[in-house]
Amino acid sequence: RVEVAGRHVYDLYTAIPIYHYSTRLSIQYELKEQLAVFYDQCYFVNDVLEEDYKDATNV
């Protein structure tokens, strides 16, 4: 799922027809930042689920 989302963002910013190089770079940077936040959220949710699973199976 994460790979699909990453591919979607990648396709999105390479498909944007921007002729000013600095603007294109700033948009790429912004999207990469958003993707990094998304990855962090996925890892956080995964950690929480793992902890819940450990708590449930230890009982």
CSV table of C-alpha atoms in Angstrom, one decimal:
chain,number,residue,atom,x,y,z
A,1,ARG,CA,0.0,0.0,0.0
A,2,VAL,CA,2.8,2.4,0.9
A,3,GLU,CA,4.6,1.6,-2.4
A,4,VAL,CA,1.4,2.3,-4.3
A,5,ALA,CA,1.1,5.7,-2.6
A,6,GLY,CA,4.8,6.4,-3.2
A,7,ARG,CA,4.4,5.6,-6.9
A,8,HIS,CA,1.3,7.8,-7.1
A,9,VAL,CA,3.2,10.8,-5.6
A,10,TYR,CA,6.2,10.1,-7.9
A,11,ASP,CA,3.9,10.0,-11.0
A,12,LEU,CA,2.2,13.2,-9.8
A,13,TYR,CA,5.2,15.4,-9.6
A,14,THR,CA,6.9,14.1,-12.7
A,15,ALA,CA,3.7,14.7,-14.7
A,16,ILE,CA,3.5,18.4,-13.6
A,17,PRO,CA,4.5,20.5,-16.5
A,18,ILE,CA,6.7,23.1,-14.8
A,19,TYR,CA,9.2,25.2,-16.7
A,20,HIS,CA,10.8,27.1,-13.8
A,21,TYR,CA,13.4,24.7,-12.4
A,22,SER,CA,13.4,26.2,-8.9
A,23,THR,CA,9.6,25.9,-8.7
A,24,ARG,CA,9.7,22.3,-9.8
A,25,LEU,CA,12.3,21.5,-7.2
A,26,SER,CA,10.3,23.2,-4.4
A,27,ILE,CA,7.2,21.2,-5.4
A,28,GLN,CA,9.2,18.0,-5.5
A,29,TYR,CA,10.6,18.8,-2.0
A,30,GLU,CA,7.2,19.6,-0.6
A,31,LEU,CA,5.8,16.3,-1.9
A,32,LYS,CA,8.7,14.4,-0.6
A,33,GLU,CA,8.2,16.0,2.8
A,34,GLN,CA,4.5,15.0,2.8
A,35,LEU,CA,5.5,11.5,1.7
A,36,ALA,CA,8.0,11.3,4.6
A,37,VAL,CA,5.3,12.3,7.1
A,38,PHE,CA,3.0,9.6,5.6
A,39,TYR,CA,5.7,7.0,6.0
A,40,ASP,CA,6.2,8.1,9.6
A,41,GLN,CA,2.5,7.7,10.3
A,42,CYS,CA,2.5,4.3,8.8
A,43,TYR,CA,5.4,3.1,10.9
A,44,PHE,CA,3.7,4.6,14.0
A,45,VAL,CA,0.4,2.8,13.3
A,46,ASN,CA,2.3,-0.4,12.7
A,47,ASP,CA,4.2,0.0,16.0
A,48,VAL,CA,0.9,0.6,17.9
A,49,LEU,CA,-0.7,-2.4,16.2
A,50,GLU,CA,2.2,-4.6,17.1
A,51,GLU,CA,2.1,-3.5,20.8
A,52,ASP,CA,-1.7,-4.1,20.9
A,53,TYR,CA,-1.1,-7.6,19.4
A,54,LYS,CA,1.6,-8.4,22.0
A,55,ASP,CA,-0.6,-7.2,24.8
A,56,ALA,CA,-3.5,-9.3,23.5
A,57,THR,CA,-1.5,-12.5,23.1
A,58,ASN,CA,0.4,-12.2,26.4
A,59,VAL,CA,-2.9,-12.3,28.4
